[in-house]
Short mmCIF file of C-alpha atoms in Angstrom, two decimals:
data_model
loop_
_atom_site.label_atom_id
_atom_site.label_comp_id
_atom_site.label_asym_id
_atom_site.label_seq_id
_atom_site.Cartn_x
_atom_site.Cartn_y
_atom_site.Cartn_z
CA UNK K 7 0.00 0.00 0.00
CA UNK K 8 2.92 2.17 0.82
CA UNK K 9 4.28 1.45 -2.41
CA UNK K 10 1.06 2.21 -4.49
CA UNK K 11 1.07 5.80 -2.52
CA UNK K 12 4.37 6.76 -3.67
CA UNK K 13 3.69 5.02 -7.07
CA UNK K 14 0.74 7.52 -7.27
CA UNK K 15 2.20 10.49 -6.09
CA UNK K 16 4.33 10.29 -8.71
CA UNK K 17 1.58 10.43 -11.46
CA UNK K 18 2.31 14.48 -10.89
CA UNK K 19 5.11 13.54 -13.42
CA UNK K 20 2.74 14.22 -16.67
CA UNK K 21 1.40 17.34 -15.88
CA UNK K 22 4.69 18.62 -14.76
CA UNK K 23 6.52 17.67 -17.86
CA UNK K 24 3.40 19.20 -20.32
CA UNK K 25 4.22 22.49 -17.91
CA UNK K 26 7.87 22.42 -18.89
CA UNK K 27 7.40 21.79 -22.15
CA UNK K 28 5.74 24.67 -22.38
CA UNK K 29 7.82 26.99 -20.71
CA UNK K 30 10.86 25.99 -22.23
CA UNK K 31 10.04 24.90 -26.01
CA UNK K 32 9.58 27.67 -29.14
CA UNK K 33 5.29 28.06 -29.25
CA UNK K 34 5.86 26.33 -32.87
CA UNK K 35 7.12 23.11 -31.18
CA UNK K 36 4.90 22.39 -28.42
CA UNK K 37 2.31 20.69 -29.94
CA UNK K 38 4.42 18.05 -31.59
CA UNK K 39 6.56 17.23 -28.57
CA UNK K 40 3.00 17.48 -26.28
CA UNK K 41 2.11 14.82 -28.36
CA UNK K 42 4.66 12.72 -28.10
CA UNK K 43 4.50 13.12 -24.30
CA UNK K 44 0.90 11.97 -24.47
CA UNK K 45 1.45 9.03 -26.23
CA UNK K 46 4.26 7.69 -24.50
CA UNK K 47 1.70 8.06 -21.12
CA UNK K 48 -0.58 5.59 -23.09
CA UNK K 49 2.10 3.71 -24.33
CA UNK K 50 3.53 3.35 -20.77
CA UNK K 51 0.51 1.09 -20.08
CA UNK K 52 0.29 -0.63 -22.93
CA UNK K 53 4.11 -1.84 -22.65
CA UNK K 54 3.74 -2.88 -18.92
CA UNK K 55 0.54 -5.31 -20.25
CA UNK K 56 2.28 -6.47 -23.10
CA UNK K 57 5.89 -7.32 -21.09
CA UNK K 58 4.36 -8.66 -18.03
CA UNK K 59 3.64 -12.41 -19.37
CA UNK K 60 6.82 -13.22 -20.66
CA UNK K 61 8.79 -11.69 -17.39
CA UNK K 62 6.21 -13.46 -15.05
CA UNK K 63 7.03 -16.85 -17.42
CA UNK K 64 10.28 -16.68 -18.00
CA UNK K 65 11.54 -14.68 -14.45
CA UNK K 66 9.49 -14.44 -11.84
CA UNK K 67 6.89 -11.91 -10.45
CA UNK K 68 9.94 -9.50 -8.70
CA UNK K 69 11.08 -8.65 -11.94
CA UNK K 70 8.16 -6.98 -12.60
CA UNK K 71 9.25 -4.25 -10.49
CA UNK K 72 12.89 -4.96 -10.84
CA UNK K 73 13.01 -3.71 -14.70
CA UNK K 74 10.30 -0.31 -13.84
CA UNK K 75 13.21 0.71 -10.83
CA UNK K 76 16.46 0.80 -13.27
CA UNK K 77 14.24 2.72 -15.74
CA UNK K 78 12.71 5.30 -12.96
CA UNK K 79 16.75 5.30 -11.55
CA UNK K 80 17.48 6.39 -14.83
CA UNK K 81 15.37 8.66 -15.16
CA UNK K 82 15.86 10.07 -12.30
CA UNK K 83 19.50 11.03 -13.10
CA UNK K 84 18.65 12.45 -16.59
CA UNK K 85 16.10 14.96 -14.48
CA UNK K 86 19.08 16.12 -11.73
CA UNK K 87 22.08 16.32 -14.97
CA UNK K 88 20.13 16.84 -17.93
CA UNK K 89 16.81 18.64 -17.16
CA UNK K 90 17.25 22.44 -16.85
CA UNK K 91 14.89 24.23 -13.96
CA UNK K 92 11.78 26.23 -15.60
CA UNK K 93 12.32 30.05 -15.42
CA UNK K 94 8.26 30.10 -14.94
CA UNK K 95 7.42 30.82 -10.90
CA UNK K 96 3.97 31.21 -9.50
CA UNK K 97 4.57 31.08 -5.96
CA UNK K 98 2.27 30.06 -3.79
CA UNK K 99 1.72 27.47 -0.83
CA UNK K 100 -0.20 23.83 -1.02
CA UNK K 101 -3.21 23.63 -0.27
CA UNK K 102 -3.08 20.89 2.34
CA UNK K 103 -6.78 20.60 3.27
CA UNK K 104 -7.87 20.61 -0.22
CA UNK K 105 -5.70 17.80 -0.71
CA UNK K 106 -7.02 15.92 2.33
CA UNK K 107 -10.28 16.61 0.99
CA UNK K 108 -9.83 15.36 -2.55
CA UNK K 109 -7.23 12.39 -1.80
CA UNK K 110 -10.62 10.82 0.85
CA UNK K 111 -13.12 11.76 -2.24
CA UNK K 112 -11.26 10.02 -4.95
CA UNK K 113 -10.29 6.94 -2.63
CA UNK K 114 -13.68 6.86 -1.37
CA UNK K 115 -15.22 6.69 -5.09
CA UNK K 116 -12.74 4.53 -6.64
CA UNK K 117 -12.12 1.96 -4.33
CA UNK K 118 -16.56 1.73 -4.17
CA UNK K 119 -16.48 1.42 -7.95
CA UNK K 120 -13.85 -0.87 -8.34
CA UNK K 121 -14.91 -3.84 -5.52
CA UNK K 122 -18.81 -3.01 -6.13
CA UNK K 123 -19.01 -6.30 -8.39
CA UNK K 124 -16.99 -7.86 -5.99
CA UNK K 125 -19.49 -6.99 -2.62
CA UNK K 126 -22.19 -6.21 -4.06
CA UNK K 127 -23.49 -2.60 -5.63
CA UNK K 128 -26.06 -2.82 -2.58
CA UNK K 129 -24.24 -3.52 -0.08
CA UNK K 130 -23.34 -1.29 3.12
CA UNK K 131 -19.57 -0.60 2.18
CA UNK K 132 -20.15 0.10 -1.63
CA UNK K 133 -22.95 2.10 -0.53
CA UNK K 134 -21.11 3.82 2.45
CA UNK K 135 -18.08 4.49 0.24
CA UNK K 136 -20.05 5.97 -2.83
CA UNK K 137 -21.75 8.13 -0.46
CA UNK K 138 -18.71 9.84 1.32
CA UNK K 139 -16.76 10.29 -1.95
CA UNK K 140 -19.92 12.60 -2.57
CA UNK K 141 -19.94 14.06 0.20
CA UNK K 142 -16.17 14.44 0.64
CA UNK K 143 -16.62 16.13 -3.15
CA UNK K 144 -19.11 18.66 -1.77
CA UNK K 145 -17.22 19.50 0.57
CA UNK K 146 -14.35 20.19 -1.27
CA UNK K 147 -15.75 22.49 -3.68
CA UNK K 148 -16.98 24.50 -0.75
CA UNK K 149 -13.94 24.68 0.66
CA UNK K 150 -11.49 25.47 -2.53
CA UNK K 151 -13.82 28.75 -3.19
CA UNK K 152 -12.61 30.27 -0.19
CA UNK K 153 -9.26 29.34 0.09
CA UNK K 154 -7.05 32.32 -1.16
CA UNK K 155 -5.21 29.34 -3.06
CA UNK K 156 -6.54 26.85 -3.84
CA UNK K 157 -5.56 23.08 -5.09
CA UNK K 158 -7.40 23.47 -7.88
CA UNK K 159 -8.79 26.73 -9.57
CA UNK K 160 -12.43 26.17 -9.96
CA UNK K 161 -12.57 28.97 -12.75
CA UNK K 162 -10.53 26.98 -14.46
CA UNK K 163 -13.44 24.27 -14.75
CA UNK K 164 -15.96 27.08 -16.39
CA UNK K 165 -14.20 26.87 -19.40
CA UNK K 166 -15.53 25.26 -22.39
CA UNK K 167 -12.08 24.37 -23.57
CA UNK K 168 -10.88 22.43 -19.51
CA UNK K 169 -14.51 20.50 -19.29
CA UNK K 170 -15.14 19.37 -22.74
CA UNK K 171 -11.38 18.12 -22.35
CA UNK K 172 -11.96 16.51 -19.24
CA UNK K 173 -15.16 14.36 -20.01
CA UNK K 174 -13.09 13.18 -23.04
CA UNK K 175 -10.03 12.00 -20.81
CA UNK K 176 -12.73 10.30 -18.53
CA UNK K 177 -14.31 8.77 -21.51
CA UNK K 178 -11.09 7.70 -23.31
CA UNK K 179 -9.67 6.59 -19.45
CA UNK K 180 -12.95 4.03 -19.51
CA UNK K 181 -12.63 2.84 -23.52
CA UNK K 182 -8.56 2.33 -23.38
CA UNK K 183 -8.44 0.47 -20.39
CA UNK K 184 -12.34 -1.64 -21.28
CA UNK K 185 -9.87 -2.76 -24.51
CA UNK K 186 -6.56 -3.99 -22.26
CA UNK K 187 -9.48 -6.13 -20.31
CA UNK K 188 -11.54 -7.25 -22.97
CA UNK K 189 -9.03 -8.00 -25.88
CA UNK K 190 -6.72 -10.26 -23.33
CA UNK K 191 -9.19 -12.47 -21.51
CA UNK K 192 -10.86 -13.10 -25.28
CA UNK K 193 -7.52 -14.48 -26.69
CA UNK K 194 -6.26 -16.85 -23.43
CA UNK K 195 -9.91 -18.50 -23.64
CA UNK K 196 -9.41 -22.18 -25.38
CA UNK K 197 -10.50 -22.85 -28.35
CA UNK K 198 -13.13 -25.12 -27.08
CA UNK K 199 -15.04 -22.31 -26.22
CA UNK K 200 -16.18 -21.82 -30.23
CA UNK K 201 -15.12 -18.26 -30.02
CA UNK K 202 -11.96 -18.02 -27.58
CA UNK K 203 -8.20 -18.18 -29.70
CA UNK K 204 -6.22 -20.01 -26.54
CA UNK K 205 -3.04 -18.41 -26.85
CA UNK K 206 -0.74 -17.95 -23.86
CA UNK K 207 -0.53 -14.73 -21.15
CA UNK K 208 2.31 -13.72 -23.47
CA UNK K 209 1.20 -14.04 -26.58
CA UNK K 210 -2.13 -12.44 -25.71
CA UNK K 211 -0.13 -9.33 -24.51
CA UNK K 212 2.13 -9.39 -27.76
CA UNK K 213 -1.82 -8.75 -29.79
CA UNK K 214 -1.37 -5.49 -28.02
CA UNK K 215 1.83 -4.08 -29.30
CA UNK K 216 -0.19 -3.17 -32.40
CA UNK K 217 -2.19 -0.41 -29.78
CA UNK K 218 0.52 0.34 -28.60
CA UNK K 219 2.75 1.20 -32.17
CA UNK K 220 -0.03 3.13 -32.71
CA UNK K 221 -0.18 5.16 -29.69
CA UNK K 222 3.47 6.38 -30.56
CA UNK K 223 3.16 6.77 -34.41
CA UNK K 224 -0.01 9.23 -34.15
CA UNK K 225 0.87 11.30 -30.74
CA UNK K 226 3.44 13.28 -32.73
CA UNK K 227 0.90 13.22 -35.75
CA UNK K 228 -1.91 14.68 -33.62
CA UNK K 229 0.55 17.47 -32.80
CA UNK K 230 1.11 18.58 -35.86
CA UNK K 231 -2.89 18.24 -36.85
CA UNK K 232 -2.79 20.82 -33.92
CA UNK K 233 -0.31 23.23 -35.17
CA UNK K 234 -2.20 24.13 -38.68
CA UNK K 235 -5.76 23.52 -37.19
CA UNK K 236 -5.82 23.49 -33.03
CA UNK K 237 -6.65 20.52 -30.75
CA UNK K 238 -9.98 19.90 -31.71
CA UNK K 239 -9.28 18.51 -35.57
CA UNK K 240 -6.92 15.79 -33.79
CA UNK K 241 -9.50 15.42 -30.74
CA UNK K 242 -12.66 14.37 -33.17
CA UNK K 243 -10.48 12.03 -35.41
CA UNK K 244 -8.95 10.25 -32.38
CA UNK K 245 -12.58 9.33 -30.69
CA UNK K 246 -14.13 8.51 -34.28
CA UNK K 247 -11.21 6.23 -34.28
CA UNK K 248 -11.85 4.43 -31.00
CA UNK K 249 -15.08 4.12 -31.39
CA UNK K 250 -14.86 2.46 -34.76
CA UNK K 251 -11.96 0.35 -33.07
CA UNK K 252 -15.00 -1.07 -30.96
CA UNK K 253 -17.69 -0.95 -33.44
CA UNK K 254 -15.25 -3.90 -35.49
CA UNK K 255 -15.08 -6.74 -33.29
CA UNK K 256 -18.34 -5.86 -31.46
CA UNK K 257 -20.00 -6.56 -35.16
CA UNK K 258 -17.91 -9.72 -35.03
CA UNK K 259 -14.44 -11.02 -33.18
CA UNK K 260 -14.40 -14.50 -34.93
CA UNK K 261 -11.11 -14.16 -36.63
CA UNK K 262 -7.41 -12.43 -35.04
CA UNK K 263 -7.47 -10.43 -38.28
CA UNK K 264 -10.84 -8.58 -36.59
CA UNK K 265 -8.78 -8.12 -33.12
CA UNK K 266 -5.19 -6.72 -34.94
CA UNK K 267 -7.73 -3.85 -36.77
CA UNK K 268 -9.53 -3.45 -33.70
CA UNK K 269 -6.70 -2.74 -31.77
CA UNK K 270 -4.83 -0.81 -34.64
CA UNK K 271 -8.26 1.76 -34.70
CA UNK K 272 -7.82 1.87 -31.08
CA UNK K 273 -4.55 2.89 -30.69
CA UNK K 274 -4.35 5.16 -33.61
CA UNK K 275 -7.18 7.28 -32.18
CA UNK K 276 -5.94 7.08 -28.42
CA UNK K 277 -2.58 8.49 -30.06
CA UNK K 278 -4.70 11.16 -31.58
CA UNK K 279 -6.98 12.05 -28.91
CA UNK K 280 -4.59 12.20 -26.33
CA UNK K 281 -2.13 14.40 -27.82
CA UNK K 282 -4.97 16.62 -28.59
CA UNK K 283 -6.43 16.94 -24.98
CA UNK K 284 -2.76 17.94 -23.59
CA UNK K 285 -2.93 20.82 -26.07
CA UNK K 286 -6.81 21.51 -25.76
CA UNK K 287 -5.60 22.57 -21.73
CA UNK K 288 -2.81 24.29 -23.08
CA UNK K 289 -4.86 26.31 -25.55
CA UNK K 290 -7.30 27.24 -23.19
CA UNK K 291 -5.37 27.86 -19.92
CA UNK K 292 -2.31 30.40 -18.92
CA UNK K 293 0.47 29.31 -19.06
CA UNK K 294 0.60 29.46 -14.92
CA UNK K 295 -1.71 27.39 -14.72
CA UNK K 296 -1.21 24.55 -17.18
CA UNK K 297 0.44 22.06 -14.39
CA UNK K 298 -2.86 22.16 -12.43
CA UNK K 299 -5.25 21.77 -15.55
CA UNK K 300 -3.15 19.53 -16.76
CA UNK K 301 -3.26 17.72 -13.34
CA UNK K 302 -6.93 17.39 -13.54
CA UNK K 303 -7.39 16.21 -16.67
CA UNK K 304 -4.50 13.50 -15.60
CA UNK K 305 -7.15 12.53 -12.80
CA UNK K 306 -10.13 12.34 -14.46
CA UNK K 307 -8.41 9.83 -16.67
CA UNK K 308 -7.76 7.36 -14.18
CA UNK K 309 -11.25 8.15 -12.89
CA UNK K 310 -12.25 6.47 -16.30
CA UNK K 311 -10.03 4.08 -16.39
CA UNK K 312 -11.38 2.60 -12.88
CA UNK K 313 -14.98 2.97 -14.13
CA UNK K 314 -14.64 1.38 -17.50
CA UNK K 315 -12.74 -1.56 -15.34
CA UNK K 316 -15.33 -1.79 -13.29
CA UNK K 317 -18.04 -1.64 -15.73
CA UNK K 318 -16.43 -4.33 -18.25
CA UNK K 319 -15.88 -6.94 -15.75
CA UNK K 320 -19.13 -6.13 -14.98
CA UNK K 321 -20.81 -6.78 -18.13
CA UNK K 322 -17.92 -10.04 -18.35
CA UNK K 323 -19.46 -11.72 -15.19
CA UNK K 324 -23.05 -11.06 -15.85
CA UNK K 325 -22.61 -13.39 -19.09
CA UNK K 326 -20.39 -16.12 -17.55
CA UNK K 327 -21.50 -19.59 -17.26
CA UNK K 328 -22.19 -22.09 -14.98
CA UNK K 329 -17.90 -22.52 -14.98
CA UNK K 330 -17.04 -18.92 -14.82
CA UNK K 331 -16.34 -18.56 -18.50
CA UNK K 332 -17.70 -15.66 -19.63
CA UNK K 333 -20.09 -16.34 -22.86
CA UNK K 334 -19.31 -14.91 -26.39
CA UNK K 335 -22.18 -12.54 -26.11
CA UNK K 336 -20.69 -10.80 -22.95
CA UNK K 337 -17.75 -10.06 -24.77
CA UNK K 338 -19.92 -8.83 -27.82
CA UNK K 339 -21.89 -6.58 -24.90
CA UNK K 340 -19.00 -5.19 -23.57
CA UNK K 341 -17.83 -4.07 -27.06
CA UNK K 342 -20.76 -2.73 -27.43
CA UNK K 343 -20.30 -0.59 -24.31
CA UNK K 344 -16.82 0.99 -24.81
CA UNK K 345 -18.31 1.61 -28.47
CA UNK K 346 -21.31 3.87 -27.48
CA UNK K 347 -19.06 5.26 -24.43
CA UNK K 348 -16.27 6.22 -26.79
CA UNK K 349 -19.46 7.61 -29.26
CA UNK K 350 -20.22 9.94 -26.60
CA UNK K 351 -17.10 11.43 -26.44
CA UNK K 352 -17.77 12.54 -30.37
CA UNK K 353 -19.90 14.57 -29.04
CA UNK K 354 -18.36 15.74 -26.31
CA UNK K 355 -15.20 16.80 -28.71
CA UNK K 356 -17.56 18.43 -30.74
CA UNK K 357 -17.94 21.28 -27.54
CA UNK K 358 -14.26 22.25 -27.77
CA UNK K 359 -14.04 25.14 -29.05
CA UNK K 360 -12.40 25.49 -32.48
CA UNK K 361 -8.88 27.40 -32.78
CA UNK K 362 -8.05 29.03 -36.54
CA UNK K 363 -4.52 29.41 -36.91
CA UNK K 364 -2.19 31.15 -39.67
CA UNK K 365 -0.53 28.28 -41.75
CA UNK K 366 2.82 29.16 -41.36
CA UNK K 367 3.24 29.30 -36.80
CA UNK K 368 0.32 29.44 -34.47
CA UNK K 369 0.14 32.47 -32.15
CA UNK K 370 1.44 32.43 -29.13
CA UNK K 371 -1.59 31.75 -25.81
CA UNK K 372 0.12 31.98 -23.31
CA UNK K 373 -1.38 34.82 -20.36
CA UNK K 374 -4.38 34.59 -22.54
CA UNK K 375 -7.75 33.95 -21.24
CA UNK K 376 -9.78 31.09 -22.30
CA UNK K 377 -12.33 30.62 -25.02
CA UNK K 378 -15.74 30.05 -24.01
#
């Protein structure tokens, strides 16, 4: 638990490293190297699914946090030698109740959502749970309007640019991480099953290095989408991607060919979509501030992320049979879901508001207010 903590605390590394970016790159190049940033947080997920079967199989389980400590030790040491310290100040002092306040909320929400199949979504401690993260949420809002500063800006939230952002990250947290449950558990069923493909833990997680390729190829590509026509271009191609990523095998998932262009669709417009929601905050923030809206947007992808988990295995158990093997239709239901969730966030892209830039370099945001 300690472990997970500090594991966590260190999430603050995204948000700090769009914030950088920012300060320190020509206005030209942010978008592209935003991008990048982006994808390699999706692709940091992917890799860790896709390498954990053949280290479990060939090592043993330590490894799998043997190999993540020489890479964090690395980086580490690139950040102290190689990382020069932002010029960009904002002093001001942490807002230590807030955090109390939101660290109980999120644990209280998350931990109700993600062991309500497990206890039961009536019973007192799912119940309990759900209804202090409320609470615990109320409370917070009341309490960051009058703090002098607060965790998080609650202006910031007004904008059209911040929320339509943030309902996509939640939406996209929920569809990318309903695929890294759904896709594995359909290939390591046996064959017996009439639908299932029985390969291996490993070879299951090798079906996702196509997601993953993808994530990296189109992060970069999203950024420059954004430097000729702003975030929301990239944004609405990325979540008409995922959701036709779903619509494929939930039509039909018969063949390996259907789960290889499923997960090609999906990682393409996860690539795409999250590139574009880093620069969709930076767009529509000051530059001050784009470590804290980038912070939130951070969160309310993992809020997704524990949802659509929750909500896909779920939908798995509710169609397993009498041996605990879920049934071909649950699969095709869950599909289904992370298809109409990910068609929601269409939508919700569509809110963003649009940015016209000159085609040569993009002008310069930063101290700007937002669009609404």
């Amino acid at each position: 638990m300690v472990a997970r903590v500090l594991q966590g605390a260190a999430g603050a590394i995204l948000p700090l490293s769009i914030g950088i970016v920012r300060d320190q790159l020509p206005r030209e190049k942010v978008g592209v190297t935003v991008g990048l940033l982006s994808a390699i947080f999706g692709v940091g997920a992917g890799v860790g699914i896709v390498a954990a079967g053949p280290i479990v199989e060939n090592l043993s389980w330590h490894w799998l946090f043997w190999f993540p400590l020489v890479l964090v030790v690395i980086a580490l040491l690139g950040a102290i030698f190689g990382m020069p310290e932002s010029p960009v100040r904002n002093p001001g002092r942490l807002d230590v109740l807030g955090a109390g306040i939101l660290s109980v909320a999120l644990v209280s929400l998350l931990l109700a959502i993600s062991k309500g199949q497990g206890w039961g979504w009536a019973d007192g401690k799912t119940l309990g749970l759900l209804v202090v993260g409320v609470v615990a949420l109320i409370v917070f809002v009341a309490v960051e309007r009058r703090v002098a500063e607060p965790l998080v800006d609650l202006s910031l939230m007004r904008i059209r640019g911040v929320w339509s952002t943030d309902l996509v990250a939640m939406i996209l947290g929920f569809a990318m991480f309903g695929t890294f449950l759904l896709v594995p558990q359909l290939l390591q069923l046996p064959v017996e099953t009439g639908f299932g493909f029985g390969r291996s833990v490993s070879e299951a997680g090798l079906f996702l290095l196509p997601t993953v390729a993808m994530m990296v190829v189109f992060g970069p590509v999203a950024g420059l989408l954004d430097r000729r026509f702003g975030p929301k271009v990239p944004m609405l191609i990325g979540t008409t991607l995922v959701t036709a990523g779903f619509v494929v095998p939930a039509l039909g998932h018969g063949s390996l060919g259907q789960v290889v262009a499923s997960g090609v669709l999906v990682g393409a417009g996860i690539g795409f979509a999250f590139a574009a929601m880093s620069n969709a905050i930076i767009e529509s923030v000051p530059a001050a501030q784009t470590g804290e809206a980038s912070g939130v947007n951070t969160i309310a992808r993992t809020i997704g992320s524990s949802i659509g988990t929750a909500v896909i295995a779920a939908v798995l158990t509710s169609g397993a049979g009498p041996q605990g093997v879920p049934a071909d239709g649950a699969f095709t239901r869950g599909f289904w879901v992370c298809a109409i969730v990910a068609a929601v966030a269409i939508v919700t892209a569509l809110a963003l508001p649009a940015v016209r830039r000159a085609p040569a370099v993009a002008k310069a945001v930063d101290g700007i207010g937002a669009r609404s």
